[in-house]
XYZ file of C-alpha atoms in Angstrom:
678
model
C 69.814 -2.306 139.802
C 67.528 -5.346 140.012
C 69.254 -8.580 139.131
C 66.212 -9.835 137.234
C 66.848 -7.297 134.481
C 70.497 -6.445 134.002
C 70.788 -2.976 132.567
C 72.371 -3.065 129.083
C 75.378 -0.780 128.782
C 76.032 1.125 125.596
C 79.468 -0.468 125.363
C 77.949 -3.954 125.379
C 75.359 -2.898 122.810
C 78.046 -1.700 120.427
C 80.221 -4.765 120.974
C 77.277 -7.067 120.295
C 76.280 -5.133 117.196
C 79.823 -5.167 115.847
C 80.164 -8.910 116.387
C 76.806 -9.548 114.789
C 77.534 -7.367 111.768
C 80.863 -9.120 111.218
C 79.495 -12.633 111.639
C 76.151 -12.563 109.916
C 75.796 -13.736 106.339
C 72.990 -12.637 104.075
C 70.774 -15.580 103.247
C 67.469 -16.530 101.745
C 65.463 -19.257 103.436
C 66.659 -21.737 100.776
C 70.360 -21.533 101.746
C 70.266 -21.469 105.516
C 73.053 -24.084 105.732
C 75.517 -21.451 104.503
C 74.965 -19.143 107.471
C 75.385 -21.007 110.765
C 76.283 -17.821 112.687
C 73.163 -15.895 111.831
C 71.200 -14.197 109.110
C 70.876 -10.706 107.721
C 68.285 -9.079 105.491
C 68.644 -5.577 104.079
C 65.757 -3.256 103.189
C 65.805 0.006 101.238
C 62.735 2.192 100.644
C 63.143 1.800 96.883
C 64.562 -1.738 96.841
C 66.948 -2.966 94.200
C 66.303 -1.932 90.584
C 64.114 -4.496 88.824
C 64.244 -6.786 91.864
C 62.403 -5.060 94.709
C 60.930 -7.661 97.038
C 61.973 -10.490 94.708
C 65.707 -10.025 95.324
C 67.919 -11.696 97.944
C 67.779 -8.836 100.461
C 71.495 -8.082 100.423
C 73.280 -4.733 100.564
C 73.655 -4.693 96.781
C 70.159 -6.020 96.152
C 68.001 -4.935 99.093
C 64.343 -5.706 99.604
C 61.800 -2.957 99.023
C 59.314 -3.275 101.894
C 59.451 -3.934 105.594
C 56.508 -6.306 105.203
C 58.539 -8.607 102.963
C 61.522 -8.359 105.296
C 59.256 -9.396 108.159
C 57.942 -12.359 106.214
C 61.447 -13.614 105.497
C 62.758 -12.852 108.996
C 59.917 -14.922 110.432
C 61.002 -17.943 108.374
C 64.637 -17.509 109.361
C 63.844 -17.060 113.058
C 61.814 -20.267 113.076
C 64.984 -22.253 112.371
C 66.274 -21.390 115.822
C 69.936 -21.739 114.811
C 71.045 -18.112 114.762
C 70.289 -14.483 115.357
C 68.364 -12.634 112.666
C 69.086 -9.003 111.781
C 66.996 -6.828 109.510
C 69.051 -3.801 108.472
C 67.216 -0.709 107.250
C 68.954 1.626 104.823
C 68.451 5.389 104.862
C 65.243 6.905 103.564
C 61.574 6.846 104.500
C 60.045 3.393 104.775
C 56.344 4.182 104.363
C 53.841 1.730 105.791
C 50.356 1.111 104.457
C 49.480 -1.111 107.421
C 51.089 -1.572 110.841
C 53.832 -4.116 111.417
C 52.584 -6.628 113.974
C 55.138 -8.779 115.803
C 53.961 -11.894 117.619
C 55.445 -15.177 118.731
C 56.183 -16.164 115.126
C 58.439 -13.111 114.729
C 60.428 -13.850 117.863
C 63.923 -15.156 118.506
C 64.259 -18.851 119.274
C 66.524 -20.923 121.503
C 68.432 -17.995 122.961
C 68.629 -16.041 119.712
C 67.314 -12.545 119.007
C 65.593 -10.927 116.047
C 66.903 -7.392 115.629
C 65.513 -4.608 113.474
C 68.014 -1.796 113.210
C 69.572 0.829 111.007
C 72.439 -0.230 108.812
C 75.607 1.302 110.324
C 75.653 4.946 109.299
C 72.098 4.868 107.954
C 69.167 6.940 109.223
C 65.982 5.057 108.338
C 62.549 6.527 108.990
C 59.458 4.357 109.507
C 56.414 6.469 108.669
C 52.645 6.169 108.559
C 52.298 9.405 106.583
C 52.273 10.405 102.935
C 54.132 13.422 101.544
C 52.060 16.338 100.254
C 53.308 18.115 97.141
C 51.983 20.136 94.186
C 50.686 23.052 96.210
C 48.841 25.890 94.535
C 47.582 29.226 95.790
C 43.949 29.053 96.886
C 43.313 32.493 98.411
C 45.842 35.223 97.524
C 44.383 37.701 100.006
C 44.660 35.311 102.956
C 47.810 33.550 101.751
C 46.177 30.108 101.875
C 47.449 27.260 99.686
C 45.839 23.955 98.757
C 46.860 20.494 97.575
C 44.914 17.438 96.462
C 45.459 14.487 98.813
C 42.610 12.100 97.992
C 39.625 10.923 99.982
C 38.648 8.005 102.187
C 40.618 9.007 105.273
C 40.776 11.629 108.010
C 43.526 12.927 110.276
C 43.989 15.190 113.255
C 47.635 15.933 112.483
C 49.763 17.592 109.823
C 53.548 17.858 110.081
C 55.400 20.617 108.258
C 59.191 20.594 108.351
C 59.046 18.342 111.400
C 56.703 20.630 113.344
C 53.082 19.676 114.178
C 50.855 22.282 112.553
C 47.805 23.719 114.299
C 44.333 22.765 113.078
C 42.366 25.852 112.081
C 40.764 27.287 115.201
C 38.677 30.139 116.562
C 39.255 31.357 120.122
C 36.198 31.796 122.340
C 35.785 33.863 125.475
C 33.919 32.138 128.271
C 31.421 35.000 128.121
C 30.710 34.225 124.447
C 28.711 31.107 125.316
C 26.286 29.699 127.881
C 26.686 25.994 128.590
C 23.734 23.611 128.968
C 23.127 19.836 129.118
C 23.019 19.452 125.320
C 25.701 21.952 124.328
C 25.727 25.737 124.496
C 24.163 28.904 123.160
C 26.054 31.661 121.383
C 25.726 34.884 123.352
C 28.074 36.916 121.160
C 26.362 38.137 117.941
C 29.753 38.129 116.200
C 29.442 34.333 116.204
C 26.146 34.211 114.292
C 28.021 33.137 111.153
C 28.757 29.747 112.709
C 25.253 28.553 111.807
C 26.103 28.937 108.111
C 29.227 26.768 108.167
C 29.354 23.464 106.249
C 30.533 20.152 107.743
C 29.385 21.166 111.194
C 29.839 17.653 112.575
C 33.582 17.955 111.998
C 33.839 21.076 114.162
C 35.066 20.510 117.726
C 35.140 22.388 121.001
C 38.456 22.265 122.835
C 38.392 23.137 126.541
C 41.738 23.530 128.284
C 41.006 23.393 132.007
C 43.122 22.687 135.114
C 44.446 19.122 134.753
C 42.325 18.117 131.738
C 42.271 19.144 128.073
C 38.980 18.075 126.530
C 37.634 17.698 122.986
C 33.971 17.331 121.998
C 32.522 17.370 118.442
C 29.561 19.451 117.310
C 26.327 17.844 116.136
C 24.651 20.937 114.686
C 24.522 24.740 114.851
C 21.169 26.413 114.290
C 20.766 30.095 115.016
C 22.452 30.620 118.369
C 21.997 27.011 119.495
C 24.916 24.582 119.355
C 24.078 20.919 119.975
C 27.043 18.666 120.757
C 27.531 15.036 119.776
C 26.845 12.336 122.330
C 28.178 10.688 124.389
C 31.110 13.116 124.146
C 29.225 16.010 125.708
C 27.760 13.954 128.543
C 31.163 12.475 129.338
C 32.994 15.806 129.215
C 30.501 17.316 131.663
C 30.759 14.436 134.147
C 33.137 14.124 137.080
C 35.912 16.520 138.034
C 37.447 19.520 136.262
C 34.500 19.402 133.869
C 33.758 21.879 131.106
C 30.964 23.535 133.109
C 32.817 23.442 136.468
C 36.564 23.618 135.827
C 39.057 23.989 138.651
C 40.683 26.872 136.809
C 39.575 29.583 134.359
C 39.141 27.738 131.046
C 40.548 28.471 127.622
C 38.172 27.578 124.801
C 38.459 27.151 121.051
C 36.353 25.916 118.157
C 38.430 23.764 115.810
C 38.404 22.312 112.322
C 36.534 24.551 109.906
C 38.053 26.177 106.815
C 36.489 29.453 107.929
C 38.756 29.420 111.016
C 41.908 29.235 108.895
C 43.397 32.696 109.381
C 46.698 32.297 111.235
C 50.061 31.238 109.749
C 50.761 27.580 110.473
C 47.088 26.534 110.506
C 45.540 23.871 108.264
C 42.240 22.249 107.330
C 41.389 19.025 105.494
C 38.233 18.843 103.368
C 37.651 15.091 103.502
C 34.826 15.184 100.935
C 36.813 16.954 98.226
C 40.159 15.489 99.272
C 41.697 18.964 99.527
C 44.233 20.041 102.137
C 44.499 23.757 102.959
C 47.462 25.369 104.698
C 48.563 28.902 105.516
C 52.382 28.911 105.572
C 54.446 30.433 108.298
C 56.400 33.552 107.428
C 59.278 32.613 105.147
C 57.989 29.086 104.565
C 58.155 27.949 100.926
C 55.837 25.046 100.122
C 57.920 24.211 97.073
C 60.700 23.059 99.368
C 58.901 22.405 102.663
C 58.503 18.802 103.807
C 54.785 18.302 104.452
C 53.670 14.956 105.878
C 50.007 13.925 106.176
C 49.512 10.897 108.468
C 47.067 8.168 107.493
C 47.868 5.534 110.119
C 47.301 5.349 113.878
C 49.963 2.772 114.806
C 53.290 1.691 113.332
C 54.541 -1.259 115.390
C 52.301 -3.593 117.380
C 54.514 -5.921 119.409
C 52.399 -8.465 121.233
C 51.308 -12.064 121.266
C 49.146 -13.816 123.842
C 49.844 -14.833 127.428
C 50.342 -18.403 126.213
C 52.551 -17.360 123.298
C 54.042 -13.909 123.894
C 56.214 -11.984 121.495
C 59.792 -12.296 122.737
C 63.464 -11.667 122.099
C 62.991 -8.743 119.739
C 65.154 -5.654 119.456
C 64.485 -2.350 117.640
C 67.380 0.048 117.322
C 68.404 3.355 115.727
C 65.231 3.980 113.747
C 62.898 6.962 113.591
C 59.174 6.324 114.125
C 56.947 9.073 112.765
C 53.810 10.080 110.910
C 50.723 8.893 112.801
C 47.407 10.304 113.979
C 44.748 9.140 116.457
C 41.098 9.413 115.393
C 39.123 8.458 118.504
C 38.813 12.109 119.653
C 37.157 12.900 116.306
C 34.458 10.294 116.942
C 31.169 10.959 118.765
C 33.061 9.981 121.938
C 35.441 12.923 121.704
C 38.236 12.987 124.266
C 36.596 13.072 127.695
C 39.940 13.389 129.413
C 40.111 12.436 133.101
C 43.812 12.428 133.957
C 47.116 11.397 132.409
C 45.805 9.979 129.146
C 42.822 8.138 130.624
C 39.389 9.072 129.313
C 35.714 8.159 129.488
C 34.230 6.648 126.359
C 30.801 5.235 125.540
C 27.446 5.713 127.251
C 27.797 5.640 131.040
C 25.165 3.386 132.680
C 25.320 5.067 136.090
C 25.050 8.655 134.882
C 21.929 10.286 136.408
C 19.587 12.343 134.260
C 20.551 15.584 136.003
C 24.297 14.893 135.859
C 25.084 18.211 134.144
C 24.383 19.866 137.486
C 24.506 17.073 140.076
C 27.760 15.517 138.777
C 29.614 18.643 137.681
C 32.031 18.135 140.589
C 31.772 14.389 141.114
C 28.929 12.125 142.219
C 28.241 8.495 143.051
C 27.448 7.597 139.430
C 30.766 8.994 138.253
C 32.574 6.663 140.639
C 30.925 3.804 138.769
C 32.743 4.901 135.603
C 36.304 4.697 136.937
C 36.944 1.019 136.266
C 36.048 1.403 132.600
C 38.219 4.372 131.691
C 40.162 3.864 128.479
C 43.769 4.755 127.702
C 45.208 6.713 124.804
C 47.021 4.247 122.531
C 50.648 4.571 121.462
C 52.098 4.646 117.970
C 54.441 1.828 119.026
C 52.837 -0.748 121.335
C 54.235 -3.575 123.470
C 52.077 -6.057 125.429
C 52.024 -9.795 126.083
C 55.732 -9.682 125.424
C 59.009 -10.772 127.032
C 62.574 -9.519 126.485
C 61.837 -6.639 124.130
C 64.343 -3.819 123.636
C 64.039 -0.339 122.145
C 67.413 1.386 121.964
C 68.581 4.663 120.435
C 65.405 5.305 118.406
C 63.560 8.561 117.717
C 59.810 8.931 118.277
C 58.717 12.175 116.646
C 55.597 13.655 115.027
C 53.174 11.028 116.305
C 49.438 11.456 116.867
C 49.261 10.067 120.391
C 51.664 8.469 122.902
C 55.067 7.536 121.525
C 55.650 4.144 123.190
C 53.046 2.198 125.185
C 54.263 -0.702 127.332
C 51.741 -3.079 128.887
C 48.746 -0.770 128.715
C 45.147 -1.966 129.016
C 43.797 -4.067 126.152
C 41.739 -1.158 124.788
C 44.998 0.701 124.063
C 46.495 -2.168 122.049
C 45.535 -2.984 118.478
C 46.313 -6.659 119.139
C 43.411 -6.754 121.594
C 45.699 -8.168 124.299
C 46.959 -5.740 126.922
C 49.301 -5.822 129.923
C 51.759 -8.720 130.285
C 54.933 -6.779 129.412
C 58.005 -8.189 131.139
C 61.758 -7.780 130.784
C 61.393 -4.665 128.669
C 64.310 -2.280 128.083
C 63.803 1.250 126.712
C 67.160 3.041 126.597
C 68.751 5.930 124.763
C 65.642 6.960 122.820
C 64.330 10.433 121.992
C 60.649 11.409 122.197
C 59.516 14.816 120.957
C 57.043 16.902 118.953
C 54.074 14.538 119.195
C 50.441 14.961 120.223
C 50.771 12.753 123.299
C 53.264 11.873 126.014
C 56.521 10.001 125.568
C 56.356 6.639 127.370
C 53.383 5.049 129.159
C 53.854 1.889 131.237
C 50.886 -0.009 132.659
C 47.104 0.118 132.564
C 44.395 1.692 134.720
C 41.668 -0.968 134.767
C 41.289 -3.716 137.429
C 43.426 -6.315 135.649
C 46.306 -3.840 135.738
C 46.367 -3.525 139.532
C 44.836 -6.878 140.569
C 45.320 -9.167 137.558
C 42.930 -12.052 137.017
C 45.853 -13.897 135.381
C 49.297 -13.497 136.954
C 50.809 -13.338 133.471
C 49.142 -9.943 133.042
C 51.529 -8.356 135.533
C 53.905 -5.819 133.997
C 57.314 -6.416 135.540
C 61.074 -5.982 135.274
C 61.121 -2.900 133.088
C 63.929 -0.407 132.526
C 63.345 3.136 131.237
C 66.796 4.691 131.084
C 68.887 7.364 129.364
C 65.986 8.628 127.256
C 65.299 12.216 126.248
C 61.664 13.339 126.325
C 60.987 16.969 125.545
C 58.445 19.331 123.984
C 55.764 16.724 123.493
C 52.119 16.144 124.596
C 51.327 19.087 122.334
C 47.633 18.232 121.843
C 46.773 15.898 124.727
C 48.255 18.251 127.286
C 47.322 16.086 130.264
C 49.945 13.467 129.450
C 53.368 13.130 131.093
C 56.831 12.749 129.652
C 57.053 9.353 131.379
C 54.027 7.823 133.072
C 53.851 4.482 134.891
C 50.634 3.321 136.533
C 51.020 -0.262 137.781
C 54.227 -2.262 137.397
C 56.467 -4.468 139.519
C 60.211 -3.772 139.548
C 60.261 -0.782 137.240
C 63.315 1.468 137.090
C 63.128 4.976 135.623
C 66.690 6.244 135.679
C 68.843 8.954 134.140
C 66.272 10.335 131.735
C 66.004 13.957 130.603
C 62.409 15.216 130.688
C 61.778 18.844 129.772
C 59.337 21.374 128.354
C 56.170 19.499 129.200
C 52.690 20.987 129.743
C 51.919 18.755 132.735
C 54.039 16.535 134.997
C 57.467 15.355 133.951
C 57.358 11.875 135.520
C 54.137 10.388 136.886
C 53.977 7.151 138.878
C 50.997 5.291 140.291
C 47.259 5.472 139.731
C 43.990 4.788 141.534
C 44.030 7.535 144.196
C 44.706 4.928 146.884
C 41.299 3.354 146.311
C 42.708 0.009 145.118
C 45.200 -0.427 147.951
C 44.565 -2.923 150.795
C 41.661 -1.823 152.956
C 40.512 0.785 150.461
C 40.272 4.520 151.035
C 37.892 6.231 153.479
C 37.594 9.065 150.978
C 36.266 6.741 148.291
C 34.017 4.897 150.698
C 32.340 8.257 151.222
C 32.164 8.923 147.495
C 30.446 5.597 146.795
C 33.169 3.948 144.702
C 32.829 0.631 146.512
C 29.257 0.269 145.361
C 30.901 -0.640 142.046
C 34.091 -2.493 143.003
C 35.499 -4.510 145.899
C 37.649 -3.200 148.699
C 40.826 -5.147 148.003
C 42.701 -6.892 150.806
C 45.864 -7.472 148.766
C 48.381 -4.945 147.371
C 48.365 -3.759 143.794
C 51.087 -4.728 141.331
C 52.776 -1.358 141.942
C 55.878 -2.147 143.971
C 59.663 -1.727 143.808
C 59.478 1.271 141.503
C 62.696 3.303 141.458
C 62.951 6.832 140.048
C 66.657 7.614 140.124
C 68.990 10.232 138.656
C 66.538 11.917 136.291
C 66.733 15.559 135.208
C 63.269 17.151 134.943
C 62.980 20.783 133.871
C 60.479 23.326 132.603
C 57.373 21.270 133.303
C 53.824 22.162 134.400
C 53.892 25.169 132.083
C 50.358 24.808 130.656
C 48.078 22.750 132.905
C 47.997 22.708 136.717
C 47.924 20.388 139.747
C 51.179 18.659 138.863
C 54.914 18.588 139.504
C 58.301 17.410 138.321
C 57.581 14.013 139.889
C 53.952 13.134 140.662
C 52.748 10.074 142.565
C 49.441 8.355 143.338
C 48.658 5.436 145.647
C 50.888 3.058 147.591
C 54.284 2.159 146.160
C 55.889 -0.269 148.638
C 59.680 -0.104 148.542
C 59.499 2.811 146.112
C 62.539 5.027 145.785
C 62.872 8.592 144.460
C 66.571 9.349 144.628
C 69.158 11.745 143.220
C 66.813 13.431 140.761
C 67.303 17.048 139.704
C 64.102 19.086 139.290
C 64.284 22.672 138.072
C 61.871 25.341 136.885
C 58.624 23.572 137.637
C 55.586 25.758 137.033
C 54.051 24.409 140.218
C 55.372 21.656 142.481
C 58.600 19.733 142.723
C 57.604 16.459 144.364
C 53.843 15.896 144.549
C 52.485 13.034 146.670
C 48.842 13.016 145.616
C 45.979 10.955 147.031
C 46.933 7.713 148.737
C 50.677 8.025 148.049
C 52.506 5.890 150.617
C 55.658 3.944 151.442
C 58.151 5.877 149.313
C 61.582 7.171 150.212
C 62.789 10.422 148.629
C 66.390 11.259 149.372
C 69.218 13.294 147.870
C 66.996 15.039 145.314
C 67.547 18.664 144.257
C 64.703 21.121 143.605
C 65.776 24.377 141.994
C 63.366 27.251 141.339
C 60.039 25.460 141.673
C 57.141 27.906 141.552
C 55.350 26.069 144.334
C 56.417 23.868 147.218
C 59.399 21.619 146.682
C 57.340 18.828 148.251
C 53.598 18.578 148.810
C 51.327 15.793 150.039
C 47.593 15.786 149.413
C 46.238 14.542 152.725
C 43.037 16.540 152.611
C 39.644 15.019 153.321
C 40.182 11.421 154.420
C 42.969 10.436 152.030
C 45.486 8.013 153.507
C 48.482 9.842 152.066
C 51.475 9.385 154.369
C 54.238 6.988 155.418
C 56.786 8.883 153.336
C 60.454 9.346 154.112
C 62.160 12.556 152.953
C 65.802 12.798 153.986
C 68.800 14.780 152.709
C 67.014 16.650 149.929
C 67.957 20.137 148.696
C 65.583 22.914 147.637
C 65.545 26.647 146.897
C 61.853 26.980 147.747
C 61.607 26.589 151.522
C 57.971 25.541 151.472
C 56.736 22.013 152.104
C 53.118 21.125 152.864
C 51.329 18.026 154.099
C 54.545 16.369 155.231
C 55.410 16.792 158.899
C 58.014 14.705 160.666
C 56.290 12.269 163.020
C 52.787 12.808 161.620
C 50.891 10.297 159.436
C 53.911 8.002 159.547
C 56.161 10.522 157.776
C 59.896 10.953 158.382
C 61.083 14.400 157.272
C 64.529 15.505 158.341
C 67.954 16.800 157.315
C 66.641 18.588 154.202
C 68.622 21.667 153.146
C 67.316 24.982 151.858
C 69.797 26.860 149.664
C 69.903 29.740 147.193
C 70.623 29.418 143.496
C 73.768 31.522 143.850
C 75.133 29.371 146.660
C 74.595 25.726 145.741
C 76.005 23.169 148.211
C 78.677 20.891 146.791
C 76.576 17.792 147.446
C 73.604 19.278 145.574
C 75.801 20.335 142.670
C 77.150 16.809 142.357
C 73.598 15.435 142.152
C 72.695 18.050 139.529
C 75.758 17.203 137.446
C 75.112 13.468 137.419
C 71.364 13.651 136.762
C 69.875 13.145 133.324
C 70.537 11.054 130.251
C 73.951 9.716 129.350
C 76.525 12.356 128.510
C 79.666 11.452 126.542
C 81.666 13.839 128.751
C 80.878 11.643 131.734
C 82.041 8.500 129.980
C 78.639 6.815 130.140
C 78.271 6.298 126.378
C 80.499 5.168 123.576
C 79.357 7.882 121.195
């Protein structure tokens, strides 16, 4: 483990928490002299009777809102003479605006500001409102309705903790003919679409090979469907496009009340303020917990490079109840790969791009440096010594936790610059996007114009990420683009539509000397050929358990890499039941060592390197790995700088003792192994 970021053990966490709880005294700003050892504030969703936010913030008289607790914690932290703890009591703490933590909220002089559950409590921080008072709307179809008010929109609805499906209509590829402005309806059974109201709220979803795209409708007249711009232009531009996918597409129209015909579907009439829902079999809306999100972010942790947020800890809370509205805008979600997307009018797009750029072109290369990133519900940038421990991230409208992403993915407007960040023991599940995203994709992420932008010294350990990326299927359980000294260790990642763990970005094009492949494509007409390495170095992926991944999209694996990762290590991971590859070294992947990993029942090769065309993929070392699939492609000992030797092929009914030991130790902390206190 890197000495610059000592990994916190669960035993030390508990000891610290116990000492803090015993030593802290509740105090208002006016009596700080009475609490030299620290300060504690207590918050309950309902507050104290008749006191609310005007009380002292003690266990017997808690505050009512997190906003007031933040205001008081900020004053206490500024004194710099003790730790500050904000304890949350059980219940749902509903936000009406995000909590933003900057330098003023930070610990001072070696002290920490901690936001955590009261011992034994299970607080929930939510950006949603409950929906009640349902009534039957259509007895024949079994559709119910509830009044929820106007002035907002959402792409998500959560019912009993499960993301519900927006009303949709499946299309066959033969039902439509695509064109530069949209498509025509070739199936007469679809003639009724021209009569639908609120046509601009209808969307086309196209699930392709490694992209899952959304584009909104402008109008439907007769058999002609015109799509909103620039969403349509951007979704028909580049690679794996709607008109030229790399795999047979699946298509749907979304978000019209007329499509609401399957149990578990819903539709929101934003004009009337009416929510419609068709319950699942056996679901009783009198007792069901229905949550309608109204916010896009919950926590925004970030200052500036001069004054970063720092010394903050968030522990044992549940973050839930958000949406993400950008895909509903005229930009849609022009997905490119792993949560990056094109947005806005593209200046280099030629007039005939629908045909000439359907599978890449020079103009498309000019778009790469301006791709945007999907934002997270909880965001960390321009920050130092921030910890997230033992939290739950569930039912969120995009990524769960974003660490040092590009500025466009941060509500503070300041991206990158995340250092000494610890993310341990958390759970991520049942959200629209991936679990954890570290790093950005734009030039300042890989060659920062200010050294303070570099993301560095980050630990992602002992987390559980499963059954998420339910809407933005292209996103990984854990994804890291550009970071220095990042450790991803002992996480469980399972049941993901795309890759389990993804590391690196840029296809080798931003590495020293550039890429011959991208010289040919014309990328360097729009950016320099760099002569210095990117910030991606010393990235260790160790002891993770990745299972049941790549079950929806394609061109992915348990562990997926892009570009050079000097001194990168992939060690003692256990990959099982991948729908395609085990270890996938994609374009430009170099300088990594993979040893003592186990690959059990991967549908495709246990290891594959994309060295087609003129990619510089190579310089990999694969030693002492174990696999049930005997196939390996693109990696030959002694060729392209690769070292491939002493790897063992075995059968699932005869697992070598060394492989079994790796399998047993992989994954998140298990009490039976003595690695946790719980």
